[in-house]
Amino acid sequence: MARFDFASDNAAPATPEAMAALVAANTEFTPGYGSDKVSRRAADLVRALLDADAEVRFVPSGTAANSVALAALCQPYESVLAHEHAHICTDETGAPGFFGHGLGLTGLPGASGKIDPAALAAPLAAPDLSHRQPVAALSVTNATEYGAVYAADELGALTAPVKAKGYGVHLDGARLFNAAAAGFDLKAIKGLGVDILVVGGAKVGMPPTEAVVVFDRALARRFDARLKQGGQLPSKGRFYAAPFIGMLEDGAAMRHAAHANAMARKLAGLMPFPIRHPVDANGVFVEMDEPRLKALHAQGWFVYRFLDGSVRFMCSWATTEAAVEEIGEALKAVA
Amino acid sequence: MARFDFASDNAAPATPEAMAALVAANTEFTPGYGSDKVSRRAADLVRALLDADAEVRFVPSGTAANSVALAALCQPYESVLAHEHAHICTDETGAPGFFGHGLGLTGLPGASGKIDPAALAAPLAAPDLSHRQPVAALSVTNATEYGAVYAADELGALTAPVKAKGYGVHLDGARLFNAAAAGFDLKAIKGLGVDILVVGGAKVGMPPTEAVVVFDRALARRFDARLKQGGQLPSKGRFYAAPFIGMLEDGAAMRHAAHANAMARKLAGLMPFPIRHPVDANGVFVEMDEPRLKALHAQGWFVYRFLDGSVRFMCSWATTEAAVEEIGEALKAVA
Amino acid sequence: MARFDFASDNAAPATPEAMAALVAANTEFTPGYGSDKVSRRAADLVRALLDADAEVRFVPSGTAANSVALAALCQPYESVLAHEHAHICTDETGAPGFFGHGLGLTGLPGASGKIDPAALAAPLAAPDLSHRQPVAALSVTNATEYGAVYAADELGALTAPVKAKGYGVHLDGARLFNAAAAGFDLKAIKGLGVDILVVGGAKVGMPPTEAVVVFDRALARRFDARLKQGGQLPSKGRFYAAPFIGMLEDGAAMRHAAHANAMARKLAGLMPFPIRHPVDANGVFVEMDEPRLKALHAQGWFVYRFLDGSVRFMCSWATTEAAVEEIGEALKAVA
Amino acid sequence: MARFDFASDNAAPATPEAMAALVAANTEFTPGYGSDKVSRRAADLVRALLDADAEVRFVPSGTAANSVALAALCQPYESVLAHEHAHICTDETGAPGFFGHGLGLTGLPGASGKIDPAALAAPLAAPDLSHRQPVAALSVTNATEYGAVYAADELGALTAPVKAKGYGVHLDGARLFNAAAAGFDLKAIKGLGVDILVVGGAKVGMPPTEAVVVFDRALARRFDARLKQGGQLPSKGRFYAAPFIGMLEDGAAMRHAAHANAMARKLAGLMPFPIRHPVDANGVFVEMDEPRLKALHAQGWFVYRFLDGSVRFMCSWATTEAAVEEIGEALKAVA
């Protein structure tokens, strides 16, 4: 039987806390489009989590949330700096260009998905040329695509020169709770010059939902119209807000993320293959040749090879110690 | 206390059947992006409902679903014929033009949201001119924005000349179950030349979800990439598929839609204001001046004035007989 | 033999002054993309014409120039107010939505192509709703599509309330010189709150070229990149700038426009059909049934029926007194 | 005094033949939008040049012409294969993504701007994945950005596997006449599976104009509307068509291109710096460090450093033997 336990953190079901909140929110007639009290309560909880006054919206899609954010920060004839292996560059079917009407993405290098600060210098210093898309924003991801976690000051080293140029900053927080559980201070975000943050719900164990946090109130003008036009203003908004209540009210999100991270560390401890990236968050990336990957697949364990050639094992809130031990055995067998 | 019972059919909570299916689907690790067995099962049920072989996808947003459909049928330099008060023309913040990169919408007249067949003749006969957006598709809505329901042959009278020109047809089924409960034959759709149908989940009592049904398999090529780029390919696809299982497996969708329609008829019977449109489905539209509308609002009952000047009272699966009687009293008081 | 003398003012050849300047500019190696001295000289002449400090660019297409201007003033989820029969609404194949990624156009009524000031009130007062595209800008055209000319204070009555809301203003000056020759004060434009003006070259007798004038310097930031991405930053910029030199240096543009206007007045004097709109500029619009229009066509004179049902006779710099008299005879014959 | 003789082939003035045809076409009233006899005659000449039955349009901008072509071949959620240093990838400010609503560009390697045929295999064999933009077309450039010229069979080796997949082919012929003068057989193009070709006018010595040649008639459907919406359907079409008449009627285009190529060879013979790429067409690319480039600039000769680090010297129809000798001296002085 096929096992998807380590295929992706979005292969897991939703957490009991998120589901309970969803069910609890499903009780009466409410106004639509995010104007209901469930949406307001969830937004308050996100603001409290970040210790920040900001506009908060709950939307179905991380793909769209990040793309809408970039479109808000960048004109079609401008470009966004991002790690060359960032999700927006490699796995979104060109959604940033679709939502941003052709906006450009400029890939920067750096180990384990973290942008090398030195790599920022050249594009930020480049003169505006009419035949290239000049830089308008930086997009960073924490935790990174390769499971590494930026500390707040590391992020600040990237955002400071960008803000000094007057450019925008987008933080893709698809796995923000995993980063937080690894020590990243969520309350530091507001001081880093981030204009728009997307807090991932799906990967930490919610049914589909992402929180869009707009720190810069000028950017928030007519944001609901922007979301609506992009298919991201749900009529039944409470269904996207409620899971955040369940996961934030008593700290479940952090607790589940910490568990996922711990499972990744446990798996790293059992791993017979060389580990490619720091196991800061909930992923383990290893060097594994194709025959061995096929052999693992043949045992029913589905995992994916990534763009840097490594094979990814992803843990989630639902990953059990037993499953880690099982796949550990399977890995030993194919190693 | 504010009451939203009649404000919109999306103000209602989700039905027990939909929620139970959602909870039931939340049990194990599954592959993502619609490739799971819950999504397959739901797609089979939609195909059975329509008695049609077609590609079926479950997406978060009706705004986006309809807009993606139009973009699939129409180039940016072409236009879509639709009723001038169709949702895509009036209430989607220009989403068709956003997803369709500037595609045009040409509004046609007709009573109660039904396109007057005679109004089709001129645009279909118009020569291609390079300075106008020539017609590429027709969009129809059943039940209409004003609660009227097309019979299959009425729709056929609109789609036949459009198909004869080789153009596409989109059917917005935001309230398709209400139309079906009013007698519209769902199994007739496949014979009408509809290329893409959107079956609304939210308004019939599901948590956010819409089914996109692509009858024309050539249009379905790379459709997942199309959806992904538009932020409409959910990683956790089962959460959008499951409600359709709950609502289709034992006929709950039709049952709930029939109830909503019955509540509308009951309300129509109590209504002291002139009724503007046929009460075929779940809405009652009446002539009501502004002071009386304000007076009704003052009593806590929120309802909206529509583009044609009428005031809309919307019933849903959750509308109770008691609530209809209560608002009937309130209406009598302000009449 | 077919005669296009009155079909459109772009049916005429280019003026001797424009062509002489084009030939004169074709002499040596120059830097590209508008950085040459011909482009600088032409920009200075446009600034002098308007008595305004502004950024000026010369581009190939009026369709694109107006659309780029609207895209600069309006987000995709916003809309532009314009006369319902304005060129951008009716004759540009949806170019504003294409360049503006789905931006909306809201048509306003008014006699002879002039927006009725009273019609502005409602859209400007409308609250921001997430499901409609809220207003971001006004587009006005002088001379209008129907040959009428706004006086500066008439335009001010439209732009003032728009600017008071903080919205943008675009002036389509496809026939700006005809308006000026009819008494419109070009030096008044800078005081009217116009953000972007497009000065038509083609219709006054230049080879293809339009001047884009950006009064608001903040909007001009990275404008060359905006134009380049839209296919409107010519490598050989001098070919678009030179005609403006030939037409502005010694007043040829005004002289030719005055001639075109005079020919229209002369034609109006000979016209046996009821004249529908004021003959302020270079067009005569008349009430003429289809058999009589066909009869005129049969005599070889091509003219077009417009959206308001009237038939347009357009004069240009190249229209001769003799041609006016000839068509006058033909009109008499078919009347 | 600054000299731009070698800065770019678009720094040159237009040829006498092109200008004479432009002036000759400027004689009478004509219908607009490419329906005039000058446009028809020029289209016939392009068809004869290519020995092909195809739709031909004349447009202002190469940036737009190539981008419109890609948009015709590729959906927004698909991508185009091109050399990583192709103009469309590096110098068009993201125009393909703008005109193509986010379509992707996938850069392929290869010496001197020619795509390595081996590099095609992997993207053509890649399975369709919903989270990546699958390939829909190939774009090739002849002569290449680095002055190399593909022979017809070299191009065929690239286009054959692409056509075998049912994908489209675009040929950017910004310097097609230079390629032809170097031996590339223009009449072979129709047999290579090219769907859309853009024949450059500007770089060979015309005033701004490019010919868009649509070999696949199905793609040509409503092409004028496509061009119009993109700002590329000129009202005064004869001004873009006429230069092609002047340059094609008596072979001037080939003659001028051959001269430009010969000047490049002469310059290569005098060049004291290592030559990086084959001097097939009209460019010479050399290895030159920054101090020496600055020294050359200081002598007034403007040339540009390219993306591969080489410095480009571009010859044109207007490059004189004397100028080549002069810059040869200057180069010797700074070497």
mmCIF file with all atom_site columns, C-alpha atoms in Angstrom, chain A residues 5-65:
data_model
loop_
_atom_site.group_PDB
_atom_site.id
_atom_site.type_symbol
_atom_site.label_atom_id
_atom_site.label_alt_id
_atom_site.label_comp_id
_atom_site.label_asym_id
_atom_site.label_entity_id
_atom_site.label_seq_id
_atom_site.pdbx_PDB_ins_code
_atom_site.Cartn_x
_atom_site.Cartn_y
_atom_site.Cartn_z
_atom_site.occupancy
_atom_site.B_iso_or_equiv
_atom_site.pdbx_formal_charge
_atom_site.auth_seq_id
_atom_site.auth_comp_id
_atom_site.auth_asym_id
_atom_site.auth_atom_id
_atom_site.pdbx_PDB_model_num
ATOM 1  C CA . ASP A 1 5  ? 3.479   10.163 5.175  1.00 0.00 ? 5  ASP A CA 1
ATOM 2  C CA . PHE A 1 6  ? 6.759   11.732 4.036  1.00 0.00 ? 6  PHE A CA 1
ATOM 3  C CA . ALA A 1 7  ? 5.741   12.889 0.558  1.00 0.00 ? 7  ALA A CA 1
ATOM 4  C CA . SER A 1 8  ? 4.679   16.353 1.650  1.00 0.00 ? 8  SER A CA 1
ATOM 5  C CA . ASP A 1 9  ? 3.379   18.136 4.702  1.00 0.00 ? 9  ASP A CA 1
ATOM 6  C CA . ASN A 1 10 ? 0.220   18.854 2.751  1.00 0.00 ? 10 ASN A CA 1
ATOM 7  C CA . ALA A 1 11 ? -0.475  15.135 2.447  1.00 0.00 ? 11 ALA A CA 1
ATOM 8  C CA . ALA A 1 12 ? -1.497  15.044 6.107  1.00 0.00 ? 12 ALA A CA 1
ATOM 9  C CA . PRO A 1 13 ? -5.072  15.448 7.246  1.00 0.00 ? 13 PRO A CA 1
ATOM 10 C CA . ALA A 1 14 ? -6.094  18.522 9.208  1.00 0.00 ? 14 ALA A CA 1
ATOM 11 C CA . THR A 1 15 ? -5.488  18.674 12.945 1.00 0.00 ? 15 THR A CA 1
ATOM 12 C CA . PRO A 1 16 ? -8.269  18.039 15.438 1.00 0.00 ? 16 PRO A CA 1
ATOM 13 C CA . GLU A 1 17 ? -8.007  21.606 16.696 1.00 0.00 ? 17 GLU A CA 1
ATOM 14 C CA . ALA A 1 18 ? -8.442  23.080 13.225 1.00 0.00 ? 18 ALA A CA 1
ATOM 15 C CA . MET A 1 19 ? -11.349 20.785 12.405 1.00 0.00 ? 19 MET A CA 1
ATOM 16 C CA . ALA A 1 20 ? -13.057 21.446 15.707 1.00 0.00 ? 20 ALA A CA 1
ATOM 17 C CA . ALA A 1 21 ? -12.905 25.161 15.073 1.00 0.00 ? 21 ALA A CA 1
ATOM 18 C CA . LEU A 1 22 ? -14.236 24.681 11.581 1.00 0.00 ? 22 LEU A CA 1
ATOM 19 C CA . VAL A 1 23 ? -17.177 22.717 12.885 1.00 0.00 ? 23 VAL A CA 1
ATOM 20 C CA . ALA A 1 24 ? -17.730 25.213 15.679 1.00 0.00 ? 24 ALA A CA 1
ATOM 21 C CA . ALA A 1 25 ? -17.860 28.094 13.231 1.00 0.00 ? 25 ALA A CA 1
ATOM 22 C CA . ASN A 1 26 ? -20.570 26.401 11.204 1.00 0.00 ? 26 ASN A CA 1
ATOM 23 C CA . THR A 1 27 ? -23.511 27.469 13.264 1.00 0.00 ? 27 THR A CA 1
ATOM 24 C CA . GLU A 1 28 ? -25.521 30.376 11.995 1.00 0.00 ? 28 GLU A CA 1
ATOM 25 C CA . PHE A 1 29 ? -26.174 32.894 9.268  1.00 0.00 ? 29 PHE A CA 1
ATOM 26 C CA . THR A 1 30 ? -23.317 35.329 8.917  1.00 0.00 ? 30 THR A CA 1
ATOM 27 C CA . PRO A 1 31 ? -22.394 38.137 6.565  1.00 0.00 ? 31 PRO A CA 1
ATOM 28 C CA . GLY A 1 32 ? -19.977 37.105 3.849  1.00 0.00 ? 32 GLY A CA 1
ATOM 29 C CA . TYR A 1 33 ? -16.631 38.052 2.339  1.00 0.00 ? 33 TYR A CA 1
ATOM 30 C CA . GLY A 1 34 ? -14.661 38.137 5.578  1.00 0.00 ? 34 GLY A CA 1
ATOM 31 C CA . SER A 1 35 ? -16.893 40.597 7.403  1.00 0.00 ? 35 SER A CA 1
ATOM 32 C CA . ASP A 1 36 ? -18.084 38.006 9.931  1.00 0.00 ? 36 ASP A CA 1
ATOM 33 C CA . LYS A 1 37 ? -17.016 37.715 13.543 1.00 0.00 ? 37 LYS A CA 1
ATOM 34 C CA . VAL A 1 38 ? -15.120 34.472 13.011 1.00 0.00 ? 38 VAL A CA 1
ATOM 35 C CA . SER A 1 39 ? -12.898 36.232 10.494 1.00 0.00 ? 39 SER A CA 1
ATOM 36 C CA . ARG A 1 40 ? -12.450 39.161 12.865 1.00 0.00 ? 40 ARG A CA 1
ATOM 37 C CA . ARG A 1 41 ? -11.493 36.919 15.758 1.00 0.00 ? 41 ARG A CA 1
ATOM 38 C CA . ALA A 1 42 ? -9.002  34.976 13.653 1.00 0.00 ? 42 ALA A CA 1
ATOM 39 C CA . ALA A 1 43 ? -7.447  38.203 12.392 1.00 0.00 ? 43 ALA A CA 1
ATOM 40 C CA . ASP A 1 44 ? -7.022  39.382 15.978 1.00 0.00 ? 44 ASP A CA 1
ATOM 41 C CA . LEU A 1 45 ? -5.239  36.150 16.824 1.00 0.00 ? 45 LEU A CA 1
ATOM 42 C CA . VAL A 1 46 ? -2.866  36.550 13.891 1.00 0.00 ? 46 VAL A CA 1
ATOM 43 C CA . ARG A 1 47 ? -2.134  40.122 14.933 1.00 0.00 ? 47 ARG A CA 1
ATOM 44 C CA . ALA A 1 48 ? -1.447  38.920 18.473 1.00 0.00 ? 48 ALA A CA 1
ATOM 45 C CA . LEU A 1 49 ? 0.823   36.166 17.186 1.00 0.00 ? 49 LEU A CA 1
ATOM 46 C CA . LEU A 1 50 ? 2.877   38.762 15.327 1.00 0.00 ? 50 LEU A CA 1
ATOM 47 C CA . ASP A 1 51 ? 2.427   41.487 17.921 1.00 0.00 ? 51 ASP A CA 1
ATOM 48 C CA . ALA A 1 52 ? 1.584   43.761 15.038 1.00 0.00 ? 52 ALA A CA 1
ATOM 49 C CA . ASP A 1 53 ? -1.155  46.026 13.825 1.00 0.00 ? 53 ASP A CA 1
ATOM 50 C CA . ALA A 1 54 ? -1.825  44.831 10.295 1.00 0.00 ? 54 ALA A CA 1
ATOM 51 C CA . GLU A 1 55 ? -4.601  43.981 7.880  1.00 0.00 ? 55 GLU A CA 1
ATOM 52 C CA . VAL A 1 56 ? -5.269  40.243 7.844  1.00 0.00 ? 56 VAL A CA 1
ATOM 53 C CA . ARG A 1 57 ? -7.230  38.252 5.270  1.00 0.00 ? 57 ARG A CA 1
ATOM 54 C CA . PHE A 1 58 ? -7.839  34.512 5.005  1.00 0.00 ? 58 PHE A CA 1
ATOM 55 C CA . VAL A 1 59 ? -7.645  33.030 1.528  1.00 0.00 ? 59 VAL A CA 1
ATOM 56 C CA . PRO A 1 60 ? -7.821  29.582 -0.047 1.00 0.00 ? 60 PRO A CA 1
ATOM 57 C CA . SER A 1 61 ? -4.551  29.388 -1.910 1.00 0.00 ? 61 SER A CA 1
ATOM 58 C CA . GLY A 1 62 ? -0.916  29.889 -1.039 1.00 0.00 ? 62 GLY A CA 1
ATOM 59 C CA . THR A 1 63 ? -0.058  30.053 -4.721 1.00 0.00 ? 63 THR A CA 1
ATOM 60 C CA . ALA A 1 64 ? -2.474  32.930 -5.155 1.00 0.00 ? 64 ALA A CA 1
ATOM 61 C CA . ALA A 1 65 ? -1.691  34.568 -1.823 1.00 0.00 ? 65 ALA A CA 1
#
